PDB file of C-alpha atoms in Angstrom:
ATOM      1  CA  MET A   1     125.234 154.812  33.970  1.00 76.00           C
ATOM      2  CA  ASN A   2     122.178 156.666  34.927  1.00 84.00           C
ATOM      3  CA  HIS A   3     120.606 156.003  38.186  1.00 82.00           C
ATOM      4  CA  ALA A   4     117.465 154.382  36.452  1.00 86.00           C
ATOM      5  CA  ALA A   5     119.742 151.747  35.081  1.00 87.00           C
ATOM      6  CA  ARG A   6     121.665 151.170  38.379  1.00 87.00           C
ATOM      7  CA  THR A   7     118.158 151.187  40.108  1.00 89.00           C
ATOM      8  CA  LYS A   8     116.749 148.563  37.798  1.00 89.00           C
ATOM      9  CA  TYR A   9     119.468 146.172  38.020  1.00 90.00           C
ATOM     10  CA  PHE A  10     119.456 146.069  41.984  1.00 91.00           C
ATOM     11  CA  ARG A  11     115.752 145.901  41.835  1.00 89.00           C
ATOM     12  CA  SER A  12     115.549 143.035  39.153  1.00 86.00           C
ATOM     13  CA  HIS A  13     118.632 140.952  40.155  1.00 86.00           C
ATOM     14  CA  LEU A  14     118.511 140.297  43.899  1.00 80.00           C
ATOM     15  CA  PRO A  15     120.586 139.706  45.912  1.00 88.00           C
ATOM     16  CA  ALA A  16     123.469 140.677  43.800  1.00 92.00           C
ATOM     17  CA  THR A  17     127.252 141.492  44.711  1.00 93.00           C
ATOM     18  CA  ILE A  18     129.488 144.377  43.129  1.00 95.00           C
ATOM     19  CA  GLU A  19     131.022 141.656  41.044  1.00 94.00           C
ATOM     20  CA  ASP A  20     127.675 140.657  39.770  1.00 92.00           C
ATOM     21  CA  PHE A  21     127.006 144.587  38.693  1.00 94.00           C
ATOM     22  CA  VAL A  22     130.618 144.547  37.318  1.00 94.00           C
ATOM     23  CA  TRP A  23     129.693 141.593  35.094  1.00 91.00           C
ATOM     24  CA  TRP A  24     126.350 142.913  33.842  1.00 91.00           C
ATOM     25  CA  SER A  25     127.219 146.420  33.536  1.00 93.00           C
ATOM     26  CA  ASN A  26     130.795 145.683  31.835  1.00 92.00           C
ATOM     27  CA  LEU A  27     131.925 149.023  34.057  1.00 94.00           C
ATOM     28  CA  ASN A  28     135.242 148.728  36.120  1.00 95.00           C
ATOM     29  CA  ILE A  29     134.960 148.042  39.556  1.00 96.00           C
ATOM     30  CA  GLY A  30     135.488 151.753  40.580  1.00 96.00           C
ATOM     31  CA  GLU A  31     132.829 152.865  38.214  1.00 95.00           C
ATOM     32  CA  CYS A  32     130.547 150.189  39.598  1.00 94.00           C
ATOM     33  CA  LYS A  33     131.389 151.000  43.192  1.00 96.00           C
ATOM     34  CA  ALA A  34     130.666 154.718  42.476  1.00 95.00           C
ATOM     35  CA  ALA A  35     127.454 153.681  41.073  1.00 94.00           C
ATOM     36  CA  VAL A  36     126.242 151.643  43.919  1.00 95.00           C
ATOM     37  CA  ALA A  37     127.120 154.531  46.461  1.00 96.00           C
ATOM     38  CA  THR A  38     124.968 157.057  44.679  1.00 95.00           C
ATOM     39  CA  ILE A  39     122.009 154.855  45.450  1.00 95.00           C
ATOM     40  CA  ASP A  40     123.291 153.496  48.763  1.00 94.00           C
ATOM     41  CA  SER A  41     119.977 154.560  50.547  1.00 96.00           C
ATOM     42  CA  GLU A  42     118.165 152.473  48.356  1.00 94.00           C
ATOM     43  CA  LEU A  43     120.041 149.420  49.100  1.00 95.00           C
ATOM     44  CA  ILE A  44     119.723 147.146  52.092  1.00 93.00           C
ATOM     45  CA  LYS A  45     123.303 145.132  52.524  1.00 94.00           C
ATOM     46  CA  LYS A  46     123.554 141.574  53.688  1.00 92.00           C
ATOM     47  CA  PRO A  47     126.756 140.059  54.467  1.00 93.00           C
ATOM     48  CA  HIS A  48     127.366 136.680  54.026  1.00 89.00           C
ATOM     49  CA  ASN A  49     130.472 134.518  54.060  1.00 87.00           C
ATOM     50  CA  GLY A  50     132.796 137.489  53.592  1.00 92.00           C
ATOM     51  CA  THR A  51     130.586 138.864  50.519  1.00 90.00           C
ATOM     52  CA  VAL A  52     128.359 141.698  50.491  1.00 94.00           C
ATOM     53  CA  TYR A  53     124.768 141.174  48.717  1.00 92.00           C
ATOM     54  CA  TYR A  54     122.601 143.873  48.061  1.00 93.00           C
ATOM     55  CA  ILE A  55     119.036 143.986  47.867  1.00 90.00           C
ATOM     56  CA  HIS A  56     116.955 146.783  46.826  1.00 92.00           C
ATOM     57  CA  ARG A  57     114.535 148.133  49.417  1.00 90.00           C
ATOM     58  CA  ASP A  58     111.711 148.114  46.708  1.00 85.00           C
ATOM     59  CA  CYS A  59     112.037 144.578  45.393  1.00 78.00           C
ATOM     60  CA  ARG A  60     109.222 142.717  44.708  1.00 66.00           C
ATOM     61  CA  ILE A  61     109.327 139.578  46.362  1.00 62.00           C
ATOM     62  CA  LYS A  62     105.958 139.497  47.990  1.00 58.00           C
ATOM     63  CA  GLY A  63     104.006 136.594  47.027  1.00 57.00           C
ATOM     64  CA  LEU A  64     107.006 135.076  45.635  1.00 55.00           C
ATOM     65  CA  ARG A  65     106.329 130.991  45.075  1.00 61.00           C
ATOM     66  CA  TYR A  66     108.753 128.257  44.403  1.00 62.00           C
ATOM     67  CA  LYS A  67     107.587 126.529  41.588  1.00 80.00           C
ATOM     68  CA  THR A  68     108.941 124.754  38.713  1.00 84.00           C
ATOM     69  CA  LEU A  69     109.896 126.843  35.591  1.00 85.00           C
ATOM     70  CA  LEU A  70     111.195 126.201  31.885  1.00 88.00           C
ATOM     71  CA  LEU A  71     113.993 128.926  31.141  1.00 90.00           C
ATOM     72  CA  PRO A  72     115.244 129.493  27.553  1.00 91.00           C
ATOM     73  CA  PRO A  73     118.818 129.786  26.856  1.00 92.00           C
ATOM     74  CA  TYR A  74     120.328 132.997  27.783  1.00 91.00           C
ATOM     75  CA  ASP A  75     117.785 133.812  30.301  1.00 90.00           C
ATOM     76  CA  GLU A  76     119.123 136.774  32.904  1.00 86.00           C
ATOM     77  CA  TYR A  77     118.657 134.178  35.628  1.00 86.00           C
ATOM     78  CA  LEU A  78     122.095 132.836  34.584  1.00 87.00           C
ATOM     79  CA  LEU A  79     123.145 135.924  32.467  1.00 86.00           C
ATOM     80  CA  GLY A  80     122.724 138.423  35.198  1.00 86.00           C
ATOM     81  CA  TYR A  81     125.136 137.127  37.720  1.00 85.00           C
ATOM     82  CA  LYS A  82     129.071 136.727  37.457  1.00 86.00           C
ATOM     83  CA  THR A  83     129.000 133.461  39.506  1.00 85.00           C
ATOM     84  CA  ARG A  84     126.323 130.946  39.407  1.00 87.00           C
ATOM     85  CA  HIS A  85     127.118 128.691  42.384  1.00 84.00           C
ATOM     86  CA  HIS A  86     124.012 129.499  44.311  1.00 84.00           C
ATOM     87  CA  VAL A  87     121.432 128.126  41.762  1.00 88.00           C
ATOM     88  CA  ILE A  88     123.504 125.174  40.234  1.00 91.00           C
ATOM     89  CA  GLU A  89     125.817 122.413  41.634  1.00 90.00           C
ATOM     90  CA  ASP A  90     129.338 122.838  40.099  1.00 90.00           C
ATOM     91  CA  GLU A  91     129.322 119.498  39.001  1.00 93.00           C
ATOM     92  CA  PHE A  92     126.270 120.027  36.870  1.00 93.00           C
ATOM     93  CA  ARG A  93     127.453 123.709  35.449  1.00 92.00           C
ATOM     94  CA  HIS A  94     128.615 122.542  31.876  1.00 93.00           C
ATOM     95  CA  ARG A  95     124.878 121.281  31.334  1.00 93.00           C
ATOM     96  CA  ALA A  96     123.680 124.863  31.810  1.00 93.00           C
ATOM     97  CA  TYR A  97     126.425 126.787  30.113  1.00 92.00           C
ATOM     98  CA  SER A  98     129.706 126.246  28.621  1.00 91.00           C
ATOM     99  CA  ASN A  99     132.936 127.929  28.634  1.00 88.00           C
ATOM    100  CA  ASN A 100     132.345 129.223  25.318  1.00 89.00           C
ATOM    101  CA  GLY A 101     129.370 131.031  26.465  1.00 86.00           C
ATOM    102  CA  LEU A 102     126.833 128.751  25.086  1.00 91.00           C
ATOM    103  CA  PHE A 103     123.644 128.717  27.556  1.00 93.00           C
ATOM    104  CA  TYR A 104     121.073 125.779  27.379  1.00 94.00           C
ATOM    105  CA  PRO A 105     117.400 125.599  28.063  1.00 93.00           C
ATOM    106  CA  VAL A 106     117.236 124.721  31.756  1.00 94.00           C
ATOM    107  CA  ILE A 107     114.770 123.779  34.549  1.00 92.00           C
ATOM    108  CA  ILE A 108     114.342 125.579  37.860  1.00 89.00           C
ATOM    109  CA  SER A 109     112.495 123.950  40.768  1.00 87.00           C
ATOM    110  CA  ASN A 110     112.635 125.942  44.164  1.00 82.00           C
ATOM    111  CA  GLY A 111     115.138 128.415  42.539  1.00 83.00           C
ATOM    112  CA  GLN A 112     117.801 125.721  41.399  1.00 88.00           C
ATOM    113  CA  ILE A 113     118.659 124.362  38.274  1.00 91.00           C
ATOM    114  CA  VAL A 114     118.041 120.929  38.138  1.00 92.00           C
ATOM    115  CA  GLY A 115     117.771 119.950  34.725  1.00 92.00           C
ATOM    116  CA  ASN A 116     117.733 120.453  30.753  1.00 93.00           C
ATOM    117  CA  TRP A 117     114.793 120.914  28.415  1.00 90.00           C
ATOM    118  CA  HIS A 118     114.201 120.779  24.850  1.00 86.00           C
ATOM    119  CA  PRO A 119     111.268 122.346  22.771  1.00 79.00           C
ATOM    120  CA  LYS A 120     110.511 119.395  20.948  1.00 79.00           C
ATOM    121  CA  LYS A 121     111.753 116.555  23.589  1.00 80.00           C
ATOM    122  CA  SER A 122     111.297 115.425  27.099  1.00 78.00           C
ATOM    123  CA  ALA A 123     113.288 116.757  29.978  1.00 85.00           C
ATOM    124  CA  VAL A 124     116.408 115.431  31.502  1.00 88.00           C
ATOM    125  CA  PHE A 125     116.960 115.950  35.088  1.00 87.00           C
ATOM    126  CA  PHE A 126     120.544 115.955  36.641  1.00 88.00           C
ATOM    127  CA  ARG A 127     119.758 113.323  39.562  1.00 85.00           C
ATOM    128  CA  ASP A 128     116.614 111.531  40.147  1.00 84.00           C
ATOM    129  CA  GLU A 129     115.694 113.425  43.532  1.00 80.00           C
ATOM    130  CA  TYR A 130     115.352 116.439  41.517  1.00 79.00           C
ATOM    131  CA  ALA A 131     112.835 114.850  38.833  1.00 79.00           C
ATOM    132  CA  THR A 132     109.215 117.044  38.872  1.00 74.00           C
ATOM    133  CA  ASP A 133     106.253 116.787  37.256  1.00 74.00           C
ATOM    134  CA  ILE A 134     106.742 119.122  34.190  1.00 78.00           C
ATOM    135  CA  ASN A 135     104.865 117.477  31.718  1.00 74.00           C
ATOM    136  CA  ASN A 136     101.966 120.098  31.994  1.00 76.00           C
ATOM    137  CA  LEU A 137     104.608 122.800  31.349  1.00 78.00           C
ATOM    138  CA  LEU A 138     105.983 121.029  28.364  1.00 80.00           C
ATOM    139  CA  GLN A 139     102.655 120.380  26.944  1.00 80.00           C
ATOM    140  CA  SER A 140     101.805 124.094  27.163  1.00 82.00           C
ATOM    141  CA  TYR A 141     104.678 125.322  25.571  1.00 81.00           C
ATOM    142  CA  HIS A 142     104.272 122.617  22.943  1.00 80.00           C
ATOM    143  CA  ASN A 143     100.716 123.701  22.336  1.00 84.00           C
ATOM    144  CA  PHE A 144     101.797 127.227  22.098  1.00 85.00           C
ATOM    145  CA  MET A 145     104.587 126.527  19.437  1.00 81.00           C
ATOM    146  CA  ASN A 146     102.228 124.236  17.431  1.00 76.00           C
ATOM    147  CA  TYR A 147     104.389 121.049  18.257  1.00 66.00           C
TER     148      TYR A 147
END
């Protein structure tokens, strides 16, 4: 894997672990550790609960705003990481992706997966307290798709 690909992964997936990088790259753990070592000076290491998370020093998080987003199935927000427990409660995991590799359209609010949406239907939230007003988002999508 070339330098640009290593750098791009850690700039676009943050924070990420070695295990996430193995999952995404399909390389073995040794190859990934060697790849990370070559860009070590570009990475900030943040240990948390026994796991080291890497953040690229040039990551672009300035101006990041927490908001509600509609994500399509197979979005990198889910695919780019080996474990997804930081963004979805385990009891709702099956509503975002299946054990067979199917991923569903999800609603993100403040970085967390809080529900599902359908291009031609309304949204379904996992819990009442997650409900946000996404009517404008859905209407924009429907207008764009001419539904």
